[in-house]
PDB file of C-alpha atoms in Angstrom:
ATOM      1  CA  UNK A   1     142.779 -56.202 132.766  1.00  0.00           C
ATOM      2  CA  UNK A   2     139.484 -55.802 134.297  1.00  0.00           C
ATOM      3  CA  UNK A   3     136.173 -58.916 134.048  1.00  0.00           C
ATOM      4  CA  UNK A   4     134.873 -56.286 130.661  1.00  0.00           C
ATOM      5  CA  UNK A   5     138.042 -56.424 128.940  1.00  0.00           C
ATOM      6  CA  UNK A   6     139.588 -60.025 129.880  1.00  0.00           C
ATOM      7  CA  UNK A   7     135.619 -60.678 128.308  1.00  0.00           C
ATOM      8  CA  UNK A   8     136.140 -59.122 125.214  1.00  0.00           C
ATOM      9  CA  UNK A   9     139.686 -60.811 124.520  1.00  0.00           C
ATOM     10  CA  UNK A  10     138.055 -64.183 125.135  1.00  0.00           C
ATOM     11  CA  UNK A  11     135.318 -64.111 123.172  1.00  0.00           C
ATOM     12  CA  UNK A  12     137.615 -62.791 120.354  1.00  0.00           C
ATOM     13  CA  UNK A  13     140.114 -65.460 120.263  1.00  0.00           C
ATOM     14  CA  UNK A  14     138.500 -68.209 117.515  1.00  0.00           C
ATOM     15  CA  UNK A  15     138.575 -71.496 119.505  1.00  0.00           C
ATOM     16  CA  UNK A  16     136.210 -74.106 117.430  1.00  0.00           C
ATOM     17  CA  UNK A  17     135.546 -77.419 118.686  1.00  0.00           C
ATOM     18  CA  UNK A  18     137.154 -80.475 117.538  1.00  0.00           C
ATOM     19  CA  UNK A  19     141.061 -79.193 117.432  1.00  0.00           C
ATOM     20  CA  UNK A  20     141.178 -75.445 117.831  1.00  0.00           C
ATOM     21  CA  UNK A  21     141.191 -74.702 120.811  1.00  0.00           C
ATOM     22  CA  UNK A  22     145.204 -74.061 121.194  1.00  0.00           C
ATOM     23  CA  UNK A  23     144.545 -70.868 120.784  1.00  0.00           C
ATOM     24  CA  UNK A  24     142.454 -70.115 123.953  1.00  0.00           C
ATOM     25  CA  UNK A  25     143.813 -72.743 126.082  1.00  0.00           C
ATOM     26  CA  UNK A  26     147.644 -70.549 125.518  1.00  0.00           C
ATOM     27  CA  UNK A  27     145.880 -67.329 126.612  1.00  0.00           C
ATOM     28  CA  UNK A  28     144.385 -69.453 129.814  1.00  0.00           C
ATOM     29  CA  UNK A  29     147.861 -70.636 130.550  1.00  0.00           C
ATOM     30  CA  UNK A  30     149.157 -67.033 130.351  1.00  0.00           C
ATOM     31  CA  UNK A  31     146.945 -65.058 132.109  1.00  0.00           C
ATOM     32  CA  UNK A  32     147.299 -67.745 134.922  1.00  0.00           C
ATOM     33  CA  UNK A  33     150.890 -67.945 135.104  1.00  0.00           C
ATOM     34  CA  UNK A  34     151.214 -64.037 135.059  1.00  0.00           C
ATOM     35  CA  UNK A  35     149.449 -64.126 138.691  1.00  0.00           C
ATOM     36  CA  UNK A  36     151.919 -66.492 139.776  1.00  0.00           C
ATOM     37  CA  UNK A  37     149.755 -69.735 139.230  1.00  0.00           C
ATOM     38  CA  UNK A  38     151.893 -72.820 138.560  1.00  0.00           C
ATOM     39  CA  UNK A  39     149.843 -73.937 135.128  1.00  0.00           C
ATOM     40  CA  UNK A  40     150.286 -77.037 132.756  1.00  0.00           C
ATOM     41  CA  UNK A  41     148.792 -77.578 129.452  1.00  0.00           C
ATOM     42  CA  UNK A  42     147.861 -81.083 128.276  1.00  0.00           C
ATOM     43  CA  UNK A  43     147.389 -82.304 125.239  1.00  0.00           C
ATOM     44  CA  UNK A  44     143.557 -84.017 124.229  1.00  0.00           C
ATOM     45  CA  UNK A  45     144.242 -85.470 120.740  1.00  0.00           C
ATOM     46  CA  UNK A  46     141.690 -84.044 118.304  1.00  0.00           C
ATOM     47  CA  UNK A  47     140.815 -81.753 120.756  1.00  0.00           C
ATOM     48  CA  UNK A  48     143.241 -79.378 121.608  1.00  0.00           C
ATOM     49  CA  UNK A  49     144.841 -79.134 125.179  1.00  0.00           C
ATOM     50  CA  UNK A  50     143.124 -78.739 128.513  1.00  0.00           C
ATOM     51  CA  UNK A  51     144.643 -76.131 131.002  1.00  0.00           C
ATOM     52  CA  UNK A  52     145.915 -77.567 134.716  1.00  0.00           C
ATOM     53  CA  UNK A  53     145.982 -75.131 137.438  1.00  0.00           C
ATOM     54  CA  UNK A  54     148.033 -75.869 140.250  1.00  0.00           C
ATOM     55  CA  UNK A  55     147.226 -73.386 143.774  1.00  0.00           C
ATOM     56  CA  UNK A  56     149.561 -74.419 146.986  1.00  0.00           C
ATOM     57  CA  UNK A  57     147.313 -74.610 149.692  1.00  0.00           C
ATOM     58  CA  UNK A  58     145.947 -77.347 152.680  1.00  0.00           C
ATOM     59  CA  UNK A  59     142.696 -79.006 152.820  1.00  0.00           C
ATOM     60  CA  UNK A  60     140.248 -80.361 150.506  1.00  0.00           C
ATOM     61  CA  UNK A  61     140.929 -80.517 146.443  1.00  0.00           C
ATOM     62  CA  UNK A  62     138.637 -78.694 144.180  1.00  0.00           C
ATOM     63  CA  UNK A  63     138.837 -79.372 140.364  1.00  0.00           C
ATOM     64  CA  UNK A  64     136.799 -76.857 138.295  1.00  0.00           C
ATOM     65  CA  UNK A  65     136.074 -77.669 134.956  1.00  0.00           C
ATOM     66  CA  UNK A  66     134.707 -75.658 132.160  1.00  0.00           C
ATOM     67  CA  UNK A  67     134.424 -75.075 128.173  1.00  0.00           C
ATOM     68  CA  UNK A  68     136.883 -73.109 126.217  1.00  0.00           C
ATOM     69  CA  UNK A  69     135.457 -73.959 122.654  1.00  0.00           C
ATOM     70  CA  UNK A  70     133.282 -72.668 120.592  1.00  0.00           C
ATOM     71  CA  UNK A  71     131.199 -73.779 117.267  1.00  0.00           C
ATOM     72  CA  UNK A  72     131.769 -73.300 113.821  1.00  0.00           C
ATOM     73  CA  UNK A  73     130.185 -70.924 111.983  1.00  0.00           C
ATOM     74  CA  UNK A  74     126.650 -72.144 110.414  1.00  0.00           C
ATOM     75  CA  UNK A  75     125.004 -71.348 107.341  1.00  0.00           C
ATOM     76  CA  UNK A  76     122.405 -68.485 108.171  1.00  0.00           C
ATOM     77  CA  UNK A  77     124.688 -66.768 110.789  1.00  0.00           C
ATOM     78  CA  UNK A  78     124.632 -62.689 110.182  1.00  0.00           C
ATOM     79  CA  UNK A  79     128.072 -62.352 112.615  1.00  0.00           C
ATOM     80  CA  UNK A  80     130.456 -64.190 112.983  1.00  0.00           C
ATOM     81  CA  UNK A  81     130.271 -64.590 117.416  1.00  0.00           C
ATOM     82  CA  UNK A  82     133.644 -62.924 118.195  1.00  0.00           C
ATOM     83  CA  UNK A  83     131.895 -59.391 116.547  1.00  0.00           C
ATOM     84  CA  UNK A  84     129.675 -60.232 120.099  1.00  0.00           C
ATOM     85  CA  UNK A  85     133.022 -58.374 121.919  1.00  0.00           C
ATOM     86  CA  UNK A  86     132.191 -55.108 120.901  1.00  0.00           C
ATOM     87  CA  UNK A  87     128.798 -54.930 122.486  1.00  0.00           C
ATOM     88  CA  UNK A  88     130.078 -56.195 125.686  1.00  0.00           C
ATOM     89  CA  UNK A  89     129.940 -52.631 127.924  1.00  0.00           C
ATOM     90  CA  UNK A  90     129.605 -53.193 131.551  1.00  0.00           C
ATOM     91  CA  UNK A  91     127.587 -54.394 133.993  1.00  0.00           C
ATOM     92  CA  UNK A  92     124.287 -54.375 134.638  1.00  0.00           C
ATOM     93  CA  UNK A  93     122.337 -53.423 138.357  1.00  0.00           C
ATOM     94  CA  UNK A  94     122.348 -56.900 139.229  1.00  0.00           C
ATOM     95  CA  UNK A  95     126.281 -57.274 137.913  1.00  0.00           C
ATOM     96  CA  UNK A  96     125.832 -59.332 135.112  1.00  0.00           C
ATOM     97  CA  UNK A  97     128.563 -58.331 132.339  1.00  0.00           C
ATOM     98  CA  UNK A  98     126.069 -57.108 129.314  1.00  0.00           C
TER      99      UNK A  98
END
């Protein structure tokens, strides 16, 4: 799966804050394990479960830490944000993904 499409499918799978995030975090775990990366899930009550990558390897530790939520949908919203994964098309001169 190349960076457009692995874009789409994230933005697509519903992960709203405050519990549903299971979703998302699964697909994380997947994709990671399916390149060979040892992975653990966690559980964060009323949160959903963070995603623990494990890479063999000397030297320093890095930890990288990110958001896999999103928001609910709000009154006055014309689209609901995963509809946002069919205007994703490439990459733009500077390689941004637009």
């Amino acid at each position: 799966m190349d960076e457009v499409e692995l874009l789409k499918k994230l933005v697509s799978i519903k992960s709203p804050f405050g519990g549903g995030e299971h979703g998302i975090s699964k697909f994380v775990a997947s994709l990671l394990e399916e390149s060979g990366i040892k992975t653990e899930t966690v559980p964060v009550e009323g949160f959903g479960d963070d995603v623990v990558a494990y890479l063999d390897g000397k030297g320093p530790t890095v930890v990288l830490n990110g958001h896999m939520d999103t928001v609910h949908l709000s009154q006055g919203w014309t689209r609901h944000p995963p509809g946002v994964s069919s205007r994703v098309t490439g990459y733009t001169d500077s390689g941004a993904l637009i």
